[in-house]
Structure formats: structure tokens, C-alpha cells
């Protein structure tokens, strides 16, 4: 049992055989589980073994819930651009599955910082704030300067050229000069959602 | 006011003039403040303006406390090797300054994992766990597999050759396959301690 | 004759013509040989020339054995995650082909370190231990702290984002603070199996 | 004649002999010239040949002005942190030497974005805006979202660990999602000031 | 309103749904807009919502013009090789859309520098000069030594091997020893065209 | 007890206090120990606590031997250039301390490959072969093609420019196309000597 | 006219239109030309305009010869592995087209250095020696230690993992400790062949 | 005997003992030799053993000539900036020592390309052309487009920031789109001079 939210299975690189075997073991033990980066095809496969598996296409998550999660606190999930949505949804999905109340704030890039300011009163209510951003990854730094909760920064691989697959955003976030910013791997919405849940646990 | 613990001033690269000016402003506003990476010489300089400034040599911190911090929860600070101690002390010092109760667990490298197991009951009492490690940076991943609190991983620049100044440990931590690991910049004990304080706030 | 186990032919990037020519030369000299990274299609092609060629699909190996190998010692092959299996099987296949007795220990990641502890008595019987791991590549360091044989670490390209195609695991393993860890190229199961055979030779 | 502001001589790596020779040629032709990265010692040396050489210690510039520059437009120079000041001063000095009217806005980091907002009316008057920032280098992106002039971003080597000598800030600025941001080399205040002058030329 | 040329929408990574939604909002507000990196298919999709959308196939741009742009100055767009044309056309297209008069100078690589010399009188008429080059990216430096306007350098990903996807050209341009060179992201014709327009605004 | 050769203490980055404390604990338990990268000054310090500590200046090792090591097999240590000697001596010293019989073969670079050929009969007698090389790091690959024992390759930081502190040699060795090559960290003579001892254990 | 061997056209990234236009100009001026990296399809296209175009499939070259080349000296082309053949053939093809007499020596890797020794008398007859090698790229260094002509090293992208697309071989060759080695870009057979021709010109 | 110019000894990283030993062996065999990167102190040391050793301070070379070199052809050595002079002099010194006639062309950067044009008639007389350049390293590409001899490019570590110790110039030169450019290691004047000598040998 991983911190009360069950197993998290990263599906890419696993064969159909391996996935079915994992699904069967989950079905048998009736344990909660999350499948991540699930394609439509893989979902259909898993559903043959786990008929109640919920599919969140936006988030590429397969959620398998045998017992309801404990109740947790508030999590805000902010995304800089519309291309960062899949990663943000992954974080939101995991946090919700873990029992958090999640508010989404999308399309709040640093290029139009005024949008962020209007949303601040709502964002400040969160116990933990996930910020997903690609390209220059400046948003977590700006947000952290305006709130007092922890900011969990997720660099995304959105961008081209000198973004080097998310490296620019990753480095940017690691160097955030505002205090209270912590970072997870590029595109790691699952890790961000899980960390947010741990923080938002009273 | 930065999350109730006052200003944090990174001293390297600042001239004596700039530091004295900052110290004067702090003295005037009687605001809490932390000076980081403070050399003995710089400490003496700052003390001329802030006579009550406390110096933690191990942590290279100068702590300036006008009003006692709010009370916060428990933080565990784990260090892999003895060379990681300055970074670990920096995290511990900041967390203590912010009002946390801090327990230190040093010299708990993955090369002698049994030491870690004996300490687990104590470590598990923490609301947030900071893990500082250099070289291969494997410790946060191992710790996170054994606890249920969030693990704030601090890569250190301890090592040589292919450690590339802490890059190996940083990448290792970002790829931690155990859930619940978040990462800060190389040698960033201040950031880790601050994040731990935010998490350990009830 | 390369260390008594015959030629090892890396098949990717070789044309059908080149492969048939190599296979013919092997058939003619009746020398033992290993084809690595063999696709199903390439295997069918090679079989037309070498009808007794054995195919290990999991390991992507084609094994061509004209004379039985000398007897060698015990090799343990440990894999961190299920996605590391192809690389681990490649190492195991080469070691077996070279005459070693191989025990496999799969799905023993650092995130659930207790599994490793249960297996230690068996692992300690090996003359050489191969450890394949992707992502943060922490496993070889942990294993090496618990055994007294040499640990041959194989970083795998399993992971995403800041794993940079296995670079994170590679650097981690090169910086292993436990003694007795040596490293081969990313995904180089062949090299690890061959090195293990050389060590496990009495 | 380089765009009407005379030669710009980068002094590091040049021997005393080479510098004296260059200074003599300037004295002879009575051409305007800028010496950059000038230490106190080098300045004294150059002054023996060019007695009217002006020294700007903050900017590490030696300015040699035989004929007054043409008049140019307004340039704003913004610096994120106090450690970025030398680079910002270098840009400001070059722009002033070229005939621009320069306004300085220092200590305007993204961690306290409100300061930026108060200064916007003044900043918007500039024909070209130089923004110097280290660490995560987020400031140019934020500024560019709020103004309509071109933003010339100068990454600085201020930072540590994963800032990799200014690389993090450089990549961040190259990936700025706000339009109208262009970038010069790390710590290249001279280049930024020169580019700003060219833009602010009516 | 972004500097008087309307929204710029980067289409890759956006779903059909997202694009249609953006197009509808543009149609409703009758605001000028540029879609970048538009495939033939995406163009057909967007046209169903924006029937007057102009497609520049060479430039991969979709231009949506409800009100004519303000008049701006002269921009020269120089491309080193014929493979750099798409990026150059992207810059030219954006500058034209913004109201500039654009002259194109293609196939002017450093390998045949004499071609450049013949074109200099025309190039020197431009208020801003965009130079797109891949491989060694030497052209902006050479051009900047021969003109007095600002040079906006766009590294392209044209090349192979040690060009590392445009990195070689990018670094080359950032280190341009001629003054007056500024740089945008690899393949970022949009950014270069926009910056040129801002400079060429009287 | 680490594989029967006692503790190995990496001295750089440890304070005098820390070193004295470690030395005292060793003196008390009368356990064998190796101090690595020991400066003359640090050696004098350690000797005050451990009067029998042997100093190998070439190898920068401090050897502390309370009980004689078990007997082990033959190890060959080959060094490409004379600047690689300190690393080679470190490996040789550790292997000798562990009970191996060590033969040294220095100045055997690939630039004069004939020297290597004359030494082959002697080299082939070793149970394990350590090869230290900097710059292009080609030697391990060449050696491994000529022997049947395992080759433990140690890249050294000898070189300049594109050797990038030993990175070139490291990558070269990881890509060795000859079978039977394993690699340790840059300049890690200790690790190579320890691995050789484990292999040369009958 | 480029050094007496005509234009060299790199075909990837050029559209059919662009290629036809180039071919027409060549046909019109009846100038010698080389098309590189030519696919079967592109060859058919070019042949419609240049009916005498010769196709070397192995080398991916299209050779267009209107007037016979001047006579030049001897060039040896050595390839380490069979996968390096396309690059080696590219170099050989260009050198032959330029008028050199070319001898090929393939499959001469450092793993079986004895093969090289047998061929030395022939190799030493060359005025210039091209050596193509991937993976660890050690061969040029070994060859250069045994001959007195210049060695033009071509790193190839053959390999996987830490070969990083030819980077390992490239760095290795740049650090060659044998004198007389010069290097061209990864997979740049054309450049190597051209350089060899220039050297082999009496 | 290495290509008729004797041993070349790289002195950094060699102890005084090692250097004296090498010098004695040279004195004994009366063989020509070049010591590179020789400091004033090391020169004095070597002179005690080799009293006729000539010191070229600019080039940091110690030249030891027992028998006059064979006569060779013409070599041009071009340097982009005055800081590139030490590397250029190293190349020139080695070529002269090998018997070439060397012409120097310094301070011919791409920023003032007209200077290059005036010198072309002289440069074109060389059998081999060495071009040393730092920062963006564009000069070899420009030169190669204007001459028909081979161009041996030496990247120098001159620069700062994104020059990354010569990496930018190195990559630039490897990607030179003009034909006939070959490259040596960063700051490797010795290698360039030696290669030029080999080419300029009739
Ligand atoms: N999967 C593999 N990984 C690394 N090296 C390999 C592999 N398979 C074969 N080799 C080695 O690669 C070389 C084959 O080179 P070639 O077949 O000539 O391109 C031989 O030295 C083999 O030992
Ligand atoms: N080709 C392009 N390259 C760089 N930035 C672009 C490009 N096209 C659009 N943009 C910018 O990218 C941002 C669009 O972000 P979004 O559409 O929210 O993902 C805007 O700030 C645009 O100005
Ligand atoms: N020169 C060395 N290179 C690599 N590892 C070393 C070296 N010397 C000691 N070690 C290892 O580094 C670790 C010492 O960590 P610590 O002394 O706690 O900082 C031990 O695991 C040693 O085996
Ligand atoms: N400045 C230099 N740059 C590159 N290689 C050099 C230089 N000086 C000497 N060498 C080469 O380095 C090798 C010397 O190796 P060693 O003196 O044994 O460390 C010889 O092959 C020389 O040709
Ligand atoms: Mg962003
Ligand atoms: Mg560690
Ligand atoms: Mg792992
Ligand atoms: Mg900043
Ligand atoms: Mg170019
Ligand atoms: Mg070497
Ligand atoms: Mg090779
Ligand atoms: Mg240059």
C-alpha cells in the first residue's frame, strides 16, 4: 500500500501480458490502483480484467477504485498553456483519486500575467499548488511569489528547439528564486498529484 | 513577508555595501531574516549592524530573530554521507528558524542500508522528510519507499568525475521511482528546509 | 575465439545481405555465435542459413551452439522493474550460453526494498551479480552494500523526461558509493552477461 | 567604425602589451572606444595612454569619448536581483555612451512581481528594454507580456547548482513564450546595451 | 492585443477541439491572428471557422486579418541555405502581417560570401535584418560586421550529427563577436519576425 | 567489514575534526582501513591518531593495516600515459592492500601500440586487468581485444578541451566494442582496484 | 567551382521542386556535381533531369560527371565495423569522383587489432587515410600511431546508449593522443573524402 | 620517430621528476623533440638538462633541435582575435619546427571580413591553412569558401558564457558548410601545426 492511494502502474513499455497479469492481481486483492499513460487500446485490454476501471482520456489515466479514499484537503492545479493540459489533468486526476478537492486553473501563462492575478484569491485557498508549464517554465516562480502554500512545479515537454524536451523548463524551475518551490520530473503529473495529496493531508 | 519566516538573503555575490544596506533595512523594520552561505568574515560584518545575529557555522547561516516563529510540526533531516552535512544543516537550520521541531539522521548512506532500518520508527514520526545526498543520490528513493510522508530530496555537489557537480544526484532524484519524492536545486538546503516547514504547518 | 563463447553479432544496422554472409561464415566454421537484438524477421532470415539457431524472444537473442560451453559458476541477474526485463534476459541469456548457472530476480526495485532482503541469501550465492535498472538506477548501489561479490550494473533506457534515455541511471551507477560496482553501457545486457561470465570462471 | 559608437575592446585574455598597443592606436586616431571587463589594474594601465579614460567601476567599463555621441532614444534597464547589477550596469553604460537616455530599474525579481507593476508606466516609455536576470531567468518573459517594446534579455551567471553558469537562465529566455524577446550571451551586458542603442535610434 | 499584431497561436500539440475553439473566439472578436506551424489538414479545419484565413504553405502560417496592420519600416530576411527557407518565410510572413515591407535574400551562405557582398547595398536599407542559418550558423556574425542595423539571428535545426538539432548554430550566434546580434530560439521564425517588426516601427 | 578489506574513507571535503573522529574509531576497533586522496597535510594529521598509517604519496593513499589481508590472485594495472599514473597507483595500492599480487605496466598508450604487444604475455597472466587512460580512452578497448580476462576501465581526467574533464574517455570506454570491458567513475582508481580484487579472489 | 570537384548538394530537407531546380542548373552549366544522402526515389527524380547521373546505392551518392577529374594521389579508407560502411563508401565515392585512387579496408575494428597489422603495408602507401568508426571511435588513434600520413577521422552514429548518436566517437577522435589526426562531423563521409582529396593532390 | 619531427611532450600534469627523466632520454638519444604548454619555470628546469632548448614564450613551446628538419611547403596560420594568438603561435611553431615555411595572419575576425579579403592572395599560396578562432568560430568556414587548400580549424577556449570553454567554436567548425574544413581539439595548436606539416609535405 503506497501512502493510502494504492499502486500506480506506469503502462508504457509493459507488454499486454504483463499488464493483464498486473490487472488480475489487482482484481484479486481488490486494491485501489492507478494506471498512467493509458492509451485507448490499453484501456480496453485492462477493462476485460477490471470491468469497473474508469478512463480519463484527457489525463490518460485508468482509475480502479475498490474503496473510497480518505478525505484530504484542497489542491490547486495551474497550467500555463493549453498544451500543458494532459500533464495538469494527470496531476489533478491523481489528487482527486487520493481524496483531495481539486480546482483547475488553465491557460494562465506568464505572457498574460493579469489572468493570474484575478484568480489569486481562489488559488490561495489551496493547501498545495501544482503548476505545470513548458517552454521557459517561469510560471511556478511567479506563483510562488504570490502565495504562501508550497508550489509543486511540473516541467512539461511542451516547446521546441532549445526547450530540449522540457530541460529548459526543468532547469528554470529548479532555479526558482521564489521560496517554496519543489520540482518533479518532466511531464510527471502523477508525481506532482501524489506529492500534492501528501501535503494536503491533515 | 515570505511565508511567515522573513526574508532569506543569499550572500555570495553581494558586495559588503549591499549587505550592510540590507542588514540596516532589516534592523530598521525589525523583521526576521536569514542570511545563507555566510562566511565568518561576512558574519562579522553583518553583526556590526545586527548585534543579535546568531551564527551557525556548520550551516553557514546567519539567523536574525526579532519575533519567535509560529509553532510547526516535525521535520526529519537525513544525510547520506558526512560531506553532505553542511547542506543538511542548512535545511535543518531554516526549518528550526521557521518553528519546526527537527530531528537529524546523518551518515545513513545506501551503502549501509541497515542503519536506515534501525532509524525508521523515528523517521516515520516526521511530517516532512528532507534527504540530502551526493554522488549517486539514491537515498531519497530508498527512504520514500519506506515512509508515508513527503520526501524533499536535496542533491549535493559532493562527489567527483561523473557526478558533474551534483548533476548525477539531481537526475537520480528526479527519476525516483518511489512516489512522494520532490526535488530542489543542487546544494539548496535553504529551499528544502523552507519547503519542509510549509508542509509541516498544521 | 572471443573468451570461449564465440562471436557476438550486433544485428541492428546490418543489412540482410551482411547478416546472411556472417551466418554462412559461422555455419562453415561451425563456431559458436550469439546474434543480439534480433527481431522475429531477422531470426527467420538467419534460420535459413543456421537451421539450429535458437531464438530467445524475451532476450532478443539468437543462439548458435555447435559445441557445449565450458562449465562456469553462478550468476545472479536482478532487474528493478518489469520494463527492465529484456535487458536482464539479454544478460542472463549470454551468461547461460557461456556456461554459467543463472538465477533471475526480477521486479526488485528500491521502492520496495523489503523484497530484496528476502532474496539476499540466494543472491549471495552468486559469483557475479548483474543488476539492471532504469530511471534513477539506485538498485546496484543498494545491492552492492549487502553482498560481497562484484556487482555489474546495467543502466537501462527505461524512463522518461529527465532520465534522458538512460543517462540518469548511468551517472547514478558510475557514482555508486558502495564499493564493488562496475558499469556497462546503457541497455548493454550482452556486455553485462559476458563480464559476469568472465568473473564467474573458476 | 562600429555603428557610430566606436570600437569595443574585451580586455580579459589580452596581455598588457596588447592593451597598450590598442590604447595607443585609439589615442592616435582619436576614435571613441569602450573597454569592457576592465579591472582596476588594467584601468590604471590604460589611463597612462588615454588620460581622459572614464572608469565605471560598477560596470567594469572604461569609456573613451573624443566626440559626443549622436542623440538616441530611451532605454530601460531592468535587473532581477542585486547580483545582476554589474551586468545591468554594463548594458546601461554602453547605451549611455551610445547616446541613449537610460532609466535603471533594479531588484525587480519575479518573486515580488508587484514591484514590477508599480514601475510599468515608466518602463513603458522606453524604446528598448534590457532585462538582466540569473537563476531561472523568468523576468524577461513576464516583462514582455506587459510592454509593447522589444525586450533584450541578458541571462547572467548568477546562481549555483543547476543554474550551470547561466545556462538555465539562457534556455529560459530563449523559450520565452511572450513575443518580442530576443537574447544575448550569458553576462553580455555590452551586447545588450549595444542592441538597445540600435533599436532606440530614431 | 499583443503589440498591435494580434494573437499568435502555435498549433502543434493542440487538439482539433482546442483549435476550433480558439478559431471561434477569434471569429467572434474579429481580432487579427496568426496560426503558426499549420499543416494542410489543420488549415482546412481552421478554414471551416475562419473562411478568410490565408494560408502560406512555405511559411506554414495561417493569417487571419480583420483589420489592416499599421504601416512599419523595412525588414530584410536573409537565409543561408535553401533548407532554411521555411523558417525564413515564417519570419517574413509575420513581419509582413505586422505591416513591414520585407525583402528576401535567400541562399546567401558563408561558403560563397561574395553573393552577400553584391546584395549589401539592398540589405543596408533595412531597419532590421533577420538572418536564418543552420549548421555552423556563421552568417549572422558576418552580416553584422557589414551593416549598421540590428541583426536578429534565428538558428535553424538544419544539419546533422554535431549540429545537435540546431544547438551548434544557436551557440555560434550567441557568441557572435560582431556587435548588434541578438538571438531567438531554434527555428523560431515567428519570434524573429515579430522582433523585427518591433524594431522597424517608427 | 566491506568485502574483507576494511573501510575506505574518501578524505576530500571532510573537515579535520571529522577525519580525526574517523581515525579514532578505526584505532579503537583495530579495523583495516584505506584513506583515499590524502594530502601530505592530512596524512600528518591522521598519523597523530594512527601512528602506523602507511603513506603512498604517488597513490595519495593512507593505508592502515591491523591484520594482514587474505591472499588473492594476480592483477595487472596498465596506464596509457605518464599523467595517468596517480590513478593507476591508486588502483594498484588498493588491490595490493586487499591481498592481490599486482604488476604495473605504465606508458603503454595506443599511440605506440607495439609496446603493448611486447607486454602481452605478462599481462595475460592476470586474473583481472585494470586499464587507466585519459584523453580518448582507447586503450581498454584495444587491450580487451587481446586478452581473455575481464578489463576494468578507469577513465582519467587527463586531457584538455573536448576531453571535458574525462567525459570523452568515459564515453569511449562505455562504448568499447571489444567484449569484457566494464567501467568505473572518472579517476576512480579505488573502485577499479577494489573491483579487480573481487574478481581476482579464488 | 569548389576545389575542382564541382558542387556538392546535400539532398535531405530539400523539396522535390528545389532539387529539380538545382539539377536543371547543373544540366545547363554542364558542371560536375555530387548529390549526397540520395534515396532511391530522389535518384529517380534527379535522373529525369540528369540522365547520366550515376547512383552509388551503398554510398547514397548521385555522381554527375561532365568532365573527367584531374588525377590525384592514393587514399585509403578504413572502416571499423560493417555498420560504418555507408559512411566509408561516401568518403570513398567522393575521393574517387575527385580523381583519387582509393583502397578500401573494411571491418578492421580495434577489437581485432591483428587484422589492422596485416594491412599496414598497403595502408602506408596512401597519401591520406580516412578512418570511419562508431561506438568508442578508437580506431583513428591506433591507426595514426602506425602510419606517417595524415588521418582524417569520421565518427559515425553507429552505436546505442552512451554513444549518444556518435558523440562518444567524436569526442574520442578529437582527443586522439596520436599526432596527425583531424576530425570531421559525425557521419560526414563527404567531408572526409573531400579533405582526403585535397591532401592527396600533388 | 613520429612523422619526422620527433617526440611531442605535453608538459602539464607531469611532475618535475618525470620531465627531467624525459629530457635526459632526449639528450641521450639526441632526438628532436617539442615540449608543449611549457611555463617559464618548467623551461628553466628542462634547460638544465637540454642547454640548447629554444623557448618560444608566445607559443609556450620548448623546441629541441639536434638535426635540421626536412624542407616542407607553405603553411598559413590565421587567427581571428588577438586572444587566439597563443594557440596560433603553437601551431606556427610546430609547423616551422617541422620544416614548413609559415606566414602569420592575425586579427582577421569575421566582424571585419574586409581585412581577410585583402590578405587572400597571400593566403592562397599556402599548401595548408590553419585557422584559430574562439567565440562563434565562424572564420574557418568563411576562409574555406575562399581558398582551395585544406583548412585545419582550431577552436580556442577564448570567450565566456555560452562559449562553454570552446565548445561553441568546436561545434561551429564541425558543422562548417564550406567543404575542406577539418577540425582538431579545442586549443590544440600542436595538433593543427602537425597536421598542416603533414599536408604541406611534398
Ligand atoms: N548488444 C550488444 N551490445 C554491445 N556490443 C555488442 C552487442 N552485440 C554485439 N556486440 C559487440 O559489437 C561488436 C560487433 O561489431 P560489428 O558486428 O562488427 O559491427 C562485437 O565486438 C560484439 O562483441
Ligand atoms: N512558432 C512559434 N514559436 C514560438 N512561440 C510561438 C509560436 N507561435 C506562437 N507562439 C507563442 O506561444 C504562445 C502560445 O501559447 P499557447 O497557445 O497558449 O500554447 C504565445 O505566447 C505565442 O506568442
Ligand atoms: N576515491 C574514492 N572514489 C570513490 N569512492 C570512494 C573513494 N574513497 C572512498 N570511497 C567510497 O565513498 C564512500 C565514503 O563515503 P563517506 O566517507 O561517508 O563520505 C564509501 O562508500 C567508500 O567506499
Ligand atoms: N599540446 C598538445 N595537445 C595535444 N596533444 C599533445 C600536445 N602535446 C603533446 N601531445 C601528444 O600527447 C601525447 C603525450 O602523451 P604523454 O606525454 O605520454 O602523456 C603524445 O602523443 C603527443 O603527441
Ligand atoms: Mg511556460
Ligand atoms: Mg549518496
Ligand atoms: Mg530503478
Ligand atoms: Mg531571475
Ligand atoms: Mg549556416
Ligand atoms: Mg588515452
Ligand atoms: Mg569503433
Ligand atoms: Mg571567432
Coordinates of C-alpha atoms in Angstrom, one line a residue, chain B residues 8-16 18-19 22 34-39 42-43 46 60 62, chain D residues 83:
Chain B
X8 CA 16.1 34.9 3.1
X9 CA 19.3 36.6 1.8
X10 CA 21.7 34.6 -0.3
X11 CA 25.0 36.4 0.5
X12 CA 27.5 35.2 -2.2
X13 CA 28.0 37.7 -5.0
X14 CA 26.7 40.6 -2.9
X15 CA 29.2 43.3 -2.0
X16 CA 29.9 44.5 1.6
X18 CA 25.0 45.8 -0.5
X19 CA 25.0 43.5 2.6
X22 CA 20.2 45.0 3.5
X34 CA 18.0 34.5 7.3
X35 CA 21.4 35.1 5.7
X36 CA 22.7 32.0 3.8
X37 CA 26.2 30.9 2.8
X38 CA 27.6 33.3 5.3
X39 CA 31.4 33.2 5.7
X42 CA 30.6 38.3 6.3
X43 CA 29.1 37.3 9.6
X46 CA 26.6 41.8 9.4
X60 CA 26.7 28.7 7.1
X62 CA 23.1 33.9 10.0
Chain D
X83 CA 23.9 40.4 -8.0

